[in-house]
PDB file of C-alpha atoms and ligand atoms in Angstrom:
ATOM      1  CA  MET A 120     108.178 106.077 123.100  1.00  0.00           C
ATOM      2  CA  THR A 121     108.549 109.498 124.697  1.00  0.00           C
ATOM      3  CA  GLU A 122     106.689 112.669 123.764  1.00  0.00           C
ATOM      4  CA  THR A 123     109.843 114.323 122.483  1.00  0.00           C
ATOM      5  CA  ARG A 124     110.743 111.789 119.766  1.00  0.00           C
ATOM      6  CA  LYS A 125     108.309 111.602 116.859  1.00  0.00           C
ATOM      7  CA  PRO A 126     107.502 107.962 116.093  1.00  0.00           C
ATOM      8  CA  ILE A 127     108.601 106.604 112.710  1.00  0.00           C
ATOM      9  CA  ILE A 128     107.047 103.570 111.038  1.00  0.00           C
ATOM     10  CA  SER A 129     108.783 102.231 107.940  1.00  0.00           C
ATOM     11  CA  GLY A 130     107.660  99.581 105.476  1.00  0.00           C
ATOM     12  CA  ASN A 131     110.425  97.406 104.033  1.00  0.00           C
ATOM     13  CA  TRP A 132     108.927  95.807 100.947  1.00  0.00           C
ATOM     14  CA  LYS A 133     112.046  93.690 100.296  1.00  0.00           C
ATOM     15  CA  MET A 134     111.863  91.995  96.869  1.00  0.00           C
ATOM     16  CA  HIS A 135     108.080  92.310  96.566  1.00  0.00           C
ATOM     17  CA  HIS A 136     105.766  94.412  94.369  1.00  0.00           C
ATOM     18  CA  ASN A 137     106.602  95.325  90.763  1.00  0.00           C
ATOM     19  CA  HIS A 138     106.200  99.015  89.888  1.00  0.00           C
ATOM     20  CA  PHE A 139     102.475  98.690  89.077  1.00  0.00           C
ATOM     21  CA  GLU A 140     101.790  96.965  92.401  1.00  0.00           C
ATOM     22  CA  ALA A 141     103.975  99.511  94.182  1.00  0.00           C
ATOM     23  CA  ILE A 142     101.942 102.422  92.782  1.00  0.00           C
ATOM     24  CA  GLN A 143      98.680 100.755  93.811  1.00  0.00           C
ATOM     25  CA  THR A 144      99.959 100.030  97.310  1.00  0.00           C
ATOM     26  CA  VAL A 145     101.238 103.541  97.986  1.00  0.00           C
ATOM     27  CA  GLN A 146      98.025 105.083  96.596  1.00  0.00           C
ATOM     28  CA  LYS A 147      95.885 102.841  98.773  1.00  0.00           C
ATOM     29  CA  LEU A 148      98.019 103.638 101.807  1.00  0.00           C
ATOM     30  CA  HIS A 149      97.625 107.357 101.090  1.00  0.00           C
ATOM     31  CA  TYR A 150      93.812 107.034 100.949  1.00  0.00           C
ATOM     32  CA  ARG A 151      93.711 104.948 104.140  1.00  0.00           C
ATOM     33  CA  LEU A 152      95.746 107.465 106.144  1.00  0.00           C
ATOM     34  CA  GLU A 153      94.469 110.833 107.375  1.00  0.00           C
ATOM     35  CA  ASN A 154      96.436 114.073 107.302  1.00  0.00           C
ATOM     36  CA  ASP A 155      96.456 114.043 111.102  1.00  0.00           C
ATOM     37  CA  ASP A 156      98.228 110.688 111.147  1.00  0.00           C
ATOM     38  CA  PHE A 157     101.306 112.374 109.725  1.00  0.00           C
ATOM     39  CA  ASP A 158     101.341 114.932 112.549  1.00  0.00           C
ATOM     40  CA  LEU A 159     101.706 112.025 114.957  1.00  0.00           C
ATOM     41  CA  VAL A 160     103.901 109.589 113.020  1.00  0.00           C
ATOM     42  CA  ASP A 161     106.487 109.730 110.231  1.00  0.00           C
ATOM     43  CA  VAL A 162     105.734 107.067 107.627  1.00  0.00           C
ATOM     44  CA  SER A 163     108.126 105.737 104.997  1.00  0.00           C
ATOM     45  CA  VAL A 164     107.914 103.037 102.337  1.00  0.00           C
ATOM     46  CA  HIS A 165     110.998 101.281 100.978  1.00  0.00           C
ATOM     47  CA  PRO A 166     110.207  99.703  97.602  1.00  0.00           C
ATOM     48  CA  PRO A 167     112.660  97.769  95.406  1.00  0.00           C
ATOM     49  CA  PHE A 168     114.947 100.000  93.291  1.00  0.00           C
ATOM     50  CA  THR A 169     112.947  99.343  90.105  1.00  0.00           C
ATOM     51  CA  ASP A 170     109.847 100.918  91.708  1.00  0.00           C
ATOM     52  CA  ILE A 171     111.417 104.022  93.193  1.00  0.00           C
ATOM     53  CA  ARG A 172     110.935 106.396  90.247  1.00  0.00           C
ATOM     54  CA  SER A 173     107.291 105.329  89.840  1.00  0.00           C
ATOM     55  CA  VAL A 174     106.542 105.738  93.548  1.00  0.00           C
ATOM     56  CA  GLN A 175     108.339 109.103  93.610  1.00  0.00           C
ATOM     57  CA  THR A 176     106.108 110.327  90.783  1.00  0.00           C
ATOM     58  CA  VAL A 177     102.838 109.451  92.545  1.00  0.00           C
ATOM     59  CA  ILE A 178     104.039 110.796  95.900  1.00  0.00           C
ATOM     60  CA  GLU A 179     104.853 114.122  94.219  1.00  0.00           C
ATOM     61  CA  ALA A 180     101.760 114.285  92.009  1.00  0.00           C
ATOM     62  CA  ASP A 181      99.361 113.631  94.903  1.00  0.00           C
ATOM     63  CA  ARG A 182     101.442 115.617  97.419  1.00  0.00           C
ATOM     64  CA  MET A 183     101.525 112.621  99.725  1.00  0.00           C
ATOM     65  CA  LYS A 184     103.176 112.925 103.119  1.00  0.00           C
ATOM     66  CA  ILE A 185     104.487 109.390 102.870  1.00  0.00           C
ATOM     67  CA  GLU A 186     108.280 109.493 102.697  1.00  0.00           C
ATOM     68  CA  LEU A 187     110.173 107.597 100.043  1.00  0.00           C
ATOM     69  CA  GLY A 188     112.846 105.174 101.209  1.00  0.00           C
ATOM     70  CA  ALA A 189     115.306 102.674  99.760  1.00  0.00           C
ATOM     71  CA  GLN A 190     116.459  99.312 101.123  1.00  0.00           C
ATOM     72  CA  ASN A 191     120.198  99.652 100.520  1.00  0.00           C
ATOM     73  CA  CYS A 192     122.788 101.507  98.461  1.00  0.00           C
ATOM     74  CA  PHE A 193     126.501 101.341  97.705  1.00  0.00           C
ATOM     75  CA  PHE A 194     128.944 103.802  99.268  1.00  0.00           C
ATOM     76  CA  GLU A 195     130.685 105.050  96.118  1.00  0.00           C
ATOM     77  CA  GLU A 196     129.185 107.905  94.081  1.00  0.00           C
ATOM     78  CA  LYS A 197     129.824 106.294  90.690  1.00  0.00           C
ATOM     79  CA  GLY A 198     132.197 103.916  88.937  1.00  0.00           C
ATOM     80  CA  PRO A 199     132.692 100.349  87.784  1.00  0.00           C
ATOM     81  CA  PHE A 200     130.379  98.689  90.336  1.00  0.00           C
ATOM     82  CA  THR A 201     128.105  96.530  88.231  1.00  0.00           C
ATOM     83  CA  GLY A 202     124.654  96.082  89.717  1.00  0.00           C
ATOM     84  CA  GLU A 203     125.034  98.723  92.429  1.00  0.00           C
ATOM     85  CA  VAL A 204     123.079 101.933  93.048  1.00  0.00           C
ATOM     86  CA  SER A 205     124.743 105.024  94.478  1.00  0.00           C
ATOM     87  CA  PRO A 206     123.470 107.303  97.236  1.00  0.00           C
ATOM     88  CA  THR A 207     123.662 110.254  94.833  1.00  0.00           C
ATOM     89  CA  MET A 208     121.240 108.506  92.486  1.00  0.00           C
ATOM     90  CA  LEU A 209     118.812 107.887  95.344  1.00  0.00           C
ATOM     91  CA  ALA A 210     119.032 111.473  96.599  1.00  0.00           C
ATOM     92  CA  LYS A 211     118.229 112.681  93.069  1.00  0.00           C
ATOM     93  CA  LEU A 212     114.985 110.660  93.257  1.00  0.00           C
ATOM     94  CA  ASP A 213     114.010 112.422  96.500  1.00  0.00           C
ATOM     95  CA  VAL A 214     114.686 109.353  98.587  1.00  0.00           C
ATOM     96  CA  LYS A 215     114.709 110.494 102.216  1.00  0.00           C
ATOM     97  CA  LEU A 216     115.598 107.348 104.169  1.00  0.00           C
ATOM     98  CA  VAL A 217     117.837 104.398 103.345  1.00  0.00           C
ATOM     99  CA  ILE A 218     117.900 101.106 105.263  1.00  0.00           C
ATOM    100  CA  ILE A 219     121.531 100.125 105.874  1.00  0.00           C
ATOM    101  CA  GLY A 220     122.866  96.844 107.253  1.00  0.00           C
ATOM    102  CA  HIS A 221     119.605  94.879 107.163  1.00  0.00           C
ATOM    103  CA  SER A 222     120.331  91.348 108.407  1.00  0.00           C
ATOM    104  CA  GLU A 223     119.387  89.938 104.991  1.00  0.00           C
ATOM    105  CA  ARG A 224     122.099  92.132 103.398  1.00  0.00           C
ATOM    106  CA  ARG A 225     124.602  91.029 106.012  1.00  0.00           C
ATOM    107  CA  GLN A 226     123.633  87.347 105.711  1.00  0.00           C
ATOM    108  CA  PHE A 227     123.163  86.912 101.936  1.00  0.00           C
ATOM    109  CA  PHE A 228     125.142  89.737 100.317  1.00  0.00           C
ATOM    110  CA  GLY A 229     128.198  90.017 102.521  1.00  0.00           C
ATOM    111  CA  ASP A 230     127.639  93.473 104.036  1.00  0.00           C
ATOM    112  CA  THR A 231     130.257  93.763 106.768  1.00  0.00           C
ATOM    113  CA  ASP A 232     130.340  96.206 109.681  1.00  0.00           C
ATOM    114  CA  GLU A 233     132.999  98.140 107.764  1.00  0.00           C
ATOM    115  CA  TRP A 234     130.767  98.449 104.684  1.00  0.00           C
ATOM    116  CA  VAL A 235     127.788  99.369 106.832  1.00  0.00           C
ATOM    117  CA  ASN A 236     129.828 102.218 108.302  1.00  0.00           C
ATOM    118  CA  LYS A 237     130.893 103.441 104.836  1.00  0.00           C
ATOM    119  CA  LYS A 238     127.324 103.233 103.570  1.00  0.00           C
ATOM    120  CA  LEU A 239     126.034 105.231 106.561  1.00  0.00           C
ATOM    121  CA  LYS A 240     128.558 107.967 105.830  1.00  0.00           C
ATOM    122  CA  ALA A 241     127.620 108.004 102.137  1.00  0.00           C
ATOM    123  CA  VAL A 242     123.882 108.224 102.890  1.00  0.00           C
ATOM    124  CA  LEU A 243     124.401 111.044 105.390  1.00  0.00           C
ATOM    125  CA  GLY A 244     126.810 112.817 103.031  1.00  0.00           C
ATOM    126  CA  ASN A 245     124.024 112.910 100.455  1.00  0.00           C
ATOM    127  CA  GLY A 246     121.532 114.500 102.844  1.00  0.00           C
ATOM    128  CA  MET A 247     119.461 111.379 103.482  1.00  0.00           C
ATOM    129  CA  ILE A 248     118.692 109.623 106.763  1.00  0.00           C
ATOM    130  CA  PRO A 249     119.967 106.089 107.302  1.00  0.00           C
ATOM    131  CA  ILE A 250     118.061 103.428 109.200  1.00  0.00           C
ATOM    132  CA  LEU A 251     120.894 101.395 110.713  1.00  0.00           C
ATOM    133  CA  CYS A 252     119.832  97.807 111.430  1.00  0.00           C
ATOM    134  CA  CYS A 253     121.274  95.652 114.193  1.00  0.00           C
ATOM    135  CA  GLY A 254     120.236  92.452 115.904  1.00  0.00           C
ATOM    136  CA  GLU A 255     121.290  89.032 117.066  1.00  0.00           C
ATOM    137  CA  THR A 256     120.710  85.495 115.757  1.00  0.00           C
ATOM    138  CA  LEU A 257     118.868  82.882 117.804  1.00  0.00           C
ATOM    139  CA  GLU A 258     122.164  81.122 118.597  1.00  0.00           C
ATOM    140  CA  GLU A 259     123.666  84.392 119.867  1.00  0.00           C
ATOM    141  CA  ARG A 260     120.573  85.043 122.013  1.00  0.00           C
ATOM    142  CA  GLU A 261     120.657  81.544 123.482  1.00  0.00           C
ATOM    143  CA  ALA A 262     124.370  81.930 124.218  1.00  0.00           C
ATOM    144  CA  GLY A 263     123.676  85.162 126.119  1.00  0.00           C
ATOM    145  CA  GLN A 264     125.435  87.260 123.473  1.00  0.00           C
ATOM    146  CA  ALA A 265     122.514  89.410 122.264  1.00  0.00           C
ATOM    147  CA  GLU A 266     123.657  92.574 124.014  1.00  0.00           C
ATOM    148  CA  SER A 267     127.325  92.251 123.087  1.00  0.00           C
ATOM    149  CA  LYS A 268     126.429  91.611 119.418  1.00  0.00           C
ATOM    150  CA  VAL A 269     124.260  94.736 119.227  1.00  0.00           C
ATOM    151  CA  ASP A 270     126.827  96.749 121.177  1.00  0.00           C
ATOM    152  CA  SER A 271     129.549  95.962 118.658  1.00  0.00           C
ATOM    153  CA  GLN A 272     127.293  96.494 115.605  1.00  0.00           C
ATOM    154  CA  ILE A 273     126.308  99.961 116.869  1.00  0.00           C
ATOM    155  CA  ARG A 274     129.840 101.016 117.822  1.00  0.00           C
ATOM    156  CA  SER A 275     131.328  99.943 114.495  1.00  0.00           C
ATOM    157  CA  GLY A 276     128.373 101.251 112.481  1.00  0.00           C
ATOM    158  CA  LEU A 277     128.578 104.720 114.017  1.00  0.00           C
ATOM    159  CA  ASP A 278     132.373 104.934 113.985  1.00  0.00           C
ATOM    160  CA  GLY A 279     133.552 108.398 112.922  1.00  0.00           C
ATOM    161  CA  LEU A 280     130.081 109.934 112.517  1.00  0.00           C
ATOM    162  CA  ILE A 281     129.467 113.453 113.812  1.00  0.00           C
ATOM    163  CA  PRO A 282     126.980 113.852 116.711  1.00  0.00           C
ATOM    164  CA  ASP A 283     124.481 115.929 114.657  1.00  0.00           C
ATOM    165  CA  HIS A 284     124.207 113.131 112.137  1.00  0.00           C
ATOM    166  CA  VAL A 285     123.683 110.510 114.814  1.00  0.00           C
ATOM    167  CA  SER A 286     120.960 112.631 116.481  1.00  0.00           C
ATOM    168  CA  ASP A 287     118.949 112.667 113.258  1.00  0.00           C
ATOM    169  CA  MET A 288     119.332 109.056 112.279  1.00  0.00           C
ATOM    170  CA  VAL A 289     117.182 106.027 112.971  1.00  0.00           C
ATOM    171  CA  ILE A 290     118.396 102.721 114.407  1.00  0.00           C
ATOM    172  CA  ALA A 291     116.343  99.548 113.988  1.00  0.00           C
ATOM    173  CA  TYR A 292     116.788  96.747 116.494  1.00  0.00           C
ATOM    174  CA  GLU A 293     115.713  93.585 114.696  1.00  0.00           C
ATOM    175  CA  PRO A 294     116.317  90.199 116.337  1.00  0.00           C
ATOM    176  CA  ILE A 295     117.066  88.038 113.301  1.00  0.00           C
ATOM    177  CA  TRP A 296     115.009  85.123 114.644  1.00  0.00           C
ATOM    178  CA  ALA A 297     111.911  87.348 114.645  1.00  0.00           C
ATOM    179  CA  ILE A 298     112.189  88.587 111.053  1.00  0.00           C
ATOM    180  CA  GLY A 299     109.567  87.055 108.785  1.00  0.00           C
ATOM    181  CA  THR A 300     108.997  84.179 111.217  1.00  0.00           C
ATOM    182  CA  GLY A 301     105.834  85.332 112.954  1.00  0.00           C
ATOM    183  CA  LYS A 302     107.787  85.255 116.251  1.00  0.00           C
ATOM    184  CA  THR A 303     107.969  88.621 117.965  1.00  0.00           C
ATOM    185  CA  ALA A 304     110.290  89.478 120.816  1.00  0.00           C
ATOM    186  CA  THR A 305     108.282  90.089 123.974  1.00  0.00           C
ATOM    187  CA  SER A 306     107.724  93.802 124.468  1.00  0.00           C
ATOM    188  CA  GLY A 307     109.927  93.544 127.571  1.00  0.00           C
ATOM    189  CA  ASP A 308     112.843  91.975 125.644  1.00  0.00           C
ATOM    190  CA  ALA A 309     112.423  94.443 122.773  1.00  0.00           C
ATOM    191  CA  GLN A 310     112.442  97.344 125.247  1.00  0.00           C
ATOM    192  CA  MET A 311     115.522  95.985 126.997  1.00  0.00           C
ATOM    193  CA  MET A 312     117.454  95.711 123.726  1.00  0.00           C
ATOM    194  CA  CYS A 313     116.324  99.125 122.456  1.00  0.00           C
ATOM    195  CA  ALA A 314     117.411 100.610 125.803  1.00  0.00           C
ATOM    196  CA  LYS A 315     120.751  98.862 125.304  1.00  0.00           C
ATOM    197  CA  VAL A 316     121.097 100.483 121.850  1.00  0.00           C
ATOM    198  CA  ARG A 317     120.361 103.891 123.371  1.00  0.00           C
ATOM    199  CA  SER A 318     122.883 103.325 126.144  1.00  0.00           C
ATOM    200  CA  VAL A 319     125.611 102.504 123.602  1.00  0.00           C
ATOM    201  CA  VAL A 320     124.804 105.710 121.698  1.00  0.00           C
ATOM    202  CA  ALA A 321     124.964 107.604 125.024  1.00  0.00           C
ATOM    203  CA  ASP A 322     128.318 106.043 125.812  1.00  0.00           C
ATOM    204  CA  VAL A 323     129.812 107.149 122.494  1.00  0.00           C
ATOM    205  CA  TYR A 324     127.964 110.429 121.791  1.00  0.00           C
ATOM    206  CA  GLY A 325     126.515 111.550 125.129  1.00  0.00           C
ATOM    207  CA  ASN A 326     123.016 111.686 126.527  1.00  0.00           C
ATOM    208  CA  ASP A 327     121.574 114.473 124.325  1.00  0.00           C
ATOM    209  CA  VAL A 328     122.344 112.546 121.143  1.00  0.00           C
ATOM    210  CA  ALA A 329     121.049 109.312 122.689  1.00  0.00           C
ATOM    211  CA  GLN A 330     117.782 110.974 123.704  1.00  0.00           C
ATOM    212  CA  SER A 331     117.217 112.296 120.212  1.00  0.00           C
ATOM    213  CA  VAL A 332     118.076 109.228 118.073  1.00  0.00           C
ATOM    214  CA  ARG A 333     114.942 107.284 117.132  1.00  0.00           C
ATOM    215  CA  ILE A 334     114.966 103.525 117.685  1.00  0.00           C
ATOM    216  CA  GLN A 335     112.627 101.189 115.835  1.00  0.00           C
ATOM    217  CA  TYR A 336     111.797  97.604 116.706  1.00  0.00           C
ATOM    218  CA  GLY A 337     111.530  95.187 113.777  1.00  0.00           C
ATOM    219  CA  GLY A 338     110.490  91.539 113.648  1.00  0.00           C
ATOM    220  CA  SER A 339     106.967  90.338 112.785  1.00  0.00           C
ATOM    221  CA  VAL A 340     105.291  93.619 113.745  1.00  0.00           C
ATOM    222  CA  LYS A 341     101.529  93.430 113.115  1.00  0.00           C
ATOM    223  CA  PRO A 342      98.437  95.512 113.955  1.00  0.00           C
ATOM    224  CA  GLY A 343      97.917  93.200 116.945  1.00  0.00           C
ATOM    225  CA  ASN A 344     101.291  93.782 118.637  1.00  0.00           C
ATOM    226  CA  ILE A 345     102.205  97.355 117.662  1.00  0.00           C
ATOM    227  CA  VAL A 346     100.422  99.056 120.580  1.00  0.00           C
ATOM    228  CA  GLU A 347     102.270  97.109 123.253  1.00  0.00           C
ATOM    229  CA  LEU A 348     105.591  97.657 121.479  1.00  0.00           C
ATOM    230  CA  MET A 349     104.983 101.404 121.100  1.00  0.00           C
ATOM    231  CA  ASN A 350     104.127 101.657 124.798  1.00  0.00           C
ATOM    232  CA  GLN A 351     107.761 100.859 125.650  1.00  0.00           C
ATOM    233  CA  ALA A 352     109.917 103.815 126.685  1.00  0.00           C
ATOM    234  CA  ASP A 353     112.770 103.238 124.223  1.00  0.00           C
ATOM    235  CA  ILE A 354     110.787 102.041 121.192  1.00  0.00           C
ATOM    236  CA  ASP A 355     110.082 104.977 118.883  1.00  0.00           C
ATOM    237  CA  GLY A 356     108.719 103.150 115.883  1.00  0.00           C
ATOM    238  CA  ALA A 357     108.786 100.000 113.813  1.00  0.00           C
ATOM    239  CA  LEU A 358     110.504  98.586 110.756  1.00  0.00           C
ATOM    240  CA  VAL A 359     107.834  96.402 109.200  1.00  0.00           C
ATOM    241  CA  GLY A 360     108.408  93.775 106.525  1.00  0.00           C
ATOM    242  CA  GLY A 361     105.564  91.401 105.604  1.00  0.00           C
ATOM    243  CA  ALA A 362     102.752  93.456 107.120  1.00  0.00           C
ATOM    244  CA  SER A 363     103.784  96.556 105.133  1.00  0.00           C
ATOM    245  CA  LEU A 364     102.979  94.910 101.786  1.00  0.00           C
ATOM    246  CA  ASP A 365      99.270  95.256 102.399  1.00  0.00           C
ATOM    247  CA  ALA A 366      98.109  98.880 102.619  1.00  0.00           C
ATOM    248  CA  ASP A 367      95.244  98.116 105.049  1.00  0.00           C
ATOM    249  CA  GLU A 368      97.487  96.190 107.420  1.00  0.00           C
ATOM    250  CA  PHE A 369     100.261  98.774 107.259  1.00  0.00           C
ATOM    251  CA  ALA A 370      97.809 101.648 107.792  1.00  0.00           C
ATOM    252  CA  ALA A 371      96.463  99.880 110.895  1.00  0.00           C
ATOM    253  CA  ILE A 372     100.034  99.718 112.240  1.00  0.00           C
ATOM    254  CA  VAL A 373     100.639 103.408 111.481  1.00  0.00           C
ATOM    255  CA  GLN A 374      97.377 104.275 113.275  1.00  0.00           C
ATOM    256  CA  PHE A 375      98.451 102.450 116.447  1.00  0.00           C
ATOM    257  CA  ASN A 376      97.349 105.507 118.463  1.00  0.00           C
ATOM    258  CA  GLN A 377      93.751 104.856 117.496  1.00  0.00           C
ATOM    259  CA  HIS A 378      93.581 101.223 118.647  1.00  0.00           C
TER     260      HIS A 378
HETATM  261  C1  PEP B 152     112.128  93.416 108.140  1.00  0.00           C
HETATM  262  O1  PEP B 152     112.039  93.230 106.944  1.00  0.00           O
HETATM  263  O2  PEP B 152     113.010  94.155 108.562  1.00  0.00           O
HETATM  264  C2  PEP B 152     111.179  92.733 109.021  1.00  0.00           C
HETATM  265  C3  PEP B 152     111.200  93.011 110.291  1.00  0.00           C
HETATM  266  O3  PEP B 152     110.317  91.820 108.446  1.00  0.00           O
HETATM  267  P1  PEP B 152     108.989  91.189 109.130  1.00  0.00           P
HETATM  268  O4  PEP B 152     108.166  92.343 109.652  1.00  0.00           O
HETATM  269  O5  PEP B 152     108.306  90.464 108.006  1.00  0.00           O
HETATM  270  O6  PEP B 152     109.429  90.296 110.225  1.00  0.00           O
END
């Protein structure tokens, strides 16, 4: 983390919390966090689609500084796409950030690099910020292919984007073997891979863009490992799954500066 990039910590709730539980969790998180925390860190929550309207309402009513996020969207604005949600619909609900290309989407729902690229463009075209996910499997890591996998995911994901858009976006490096497993990459490995992501952005868009894009680490982030991760030069935040479901645990991660 450098002084010039504001850290961003995002909670990916995946398919957890119905809309009542979502309201309770975001309210509890709001009470646990201080106004000053938001001067130091951007905080977003990414509930399931069915919760978004409810969470939007409480965020607005209580003037919370927590930002509303989504976990995915389709790239078309409207049409015969049964079961999909469009970026326009999310923007209308004041969604600010959308996770795109999460490994679970790629693995279970067939999101390809080409779709990820189209989704990024659609999110940006609707004035929202994408969190582009990348990361290698255990087999790829053991075969020495971690860097080349991430390199190609970033190049194809960002294909055709304008530099201003890339500067403002967030990229999450998430080794797939560390997601939901309790295994975290060592802070050294996480730093090395996040530096690799930044170097690919620099190669395509130049150093200014690379220095401004924010890079999160994701994979079993907890209150006990966040400080060491955030001390790394190229880690600007975290994408948190399991530990974001509990407001106390997530607040402790957000308040990593106070540990
Ligand atoms: C994630 O959902 O992107 C994630 C990193 O999950 P967890 O923190 O549970 O490993």
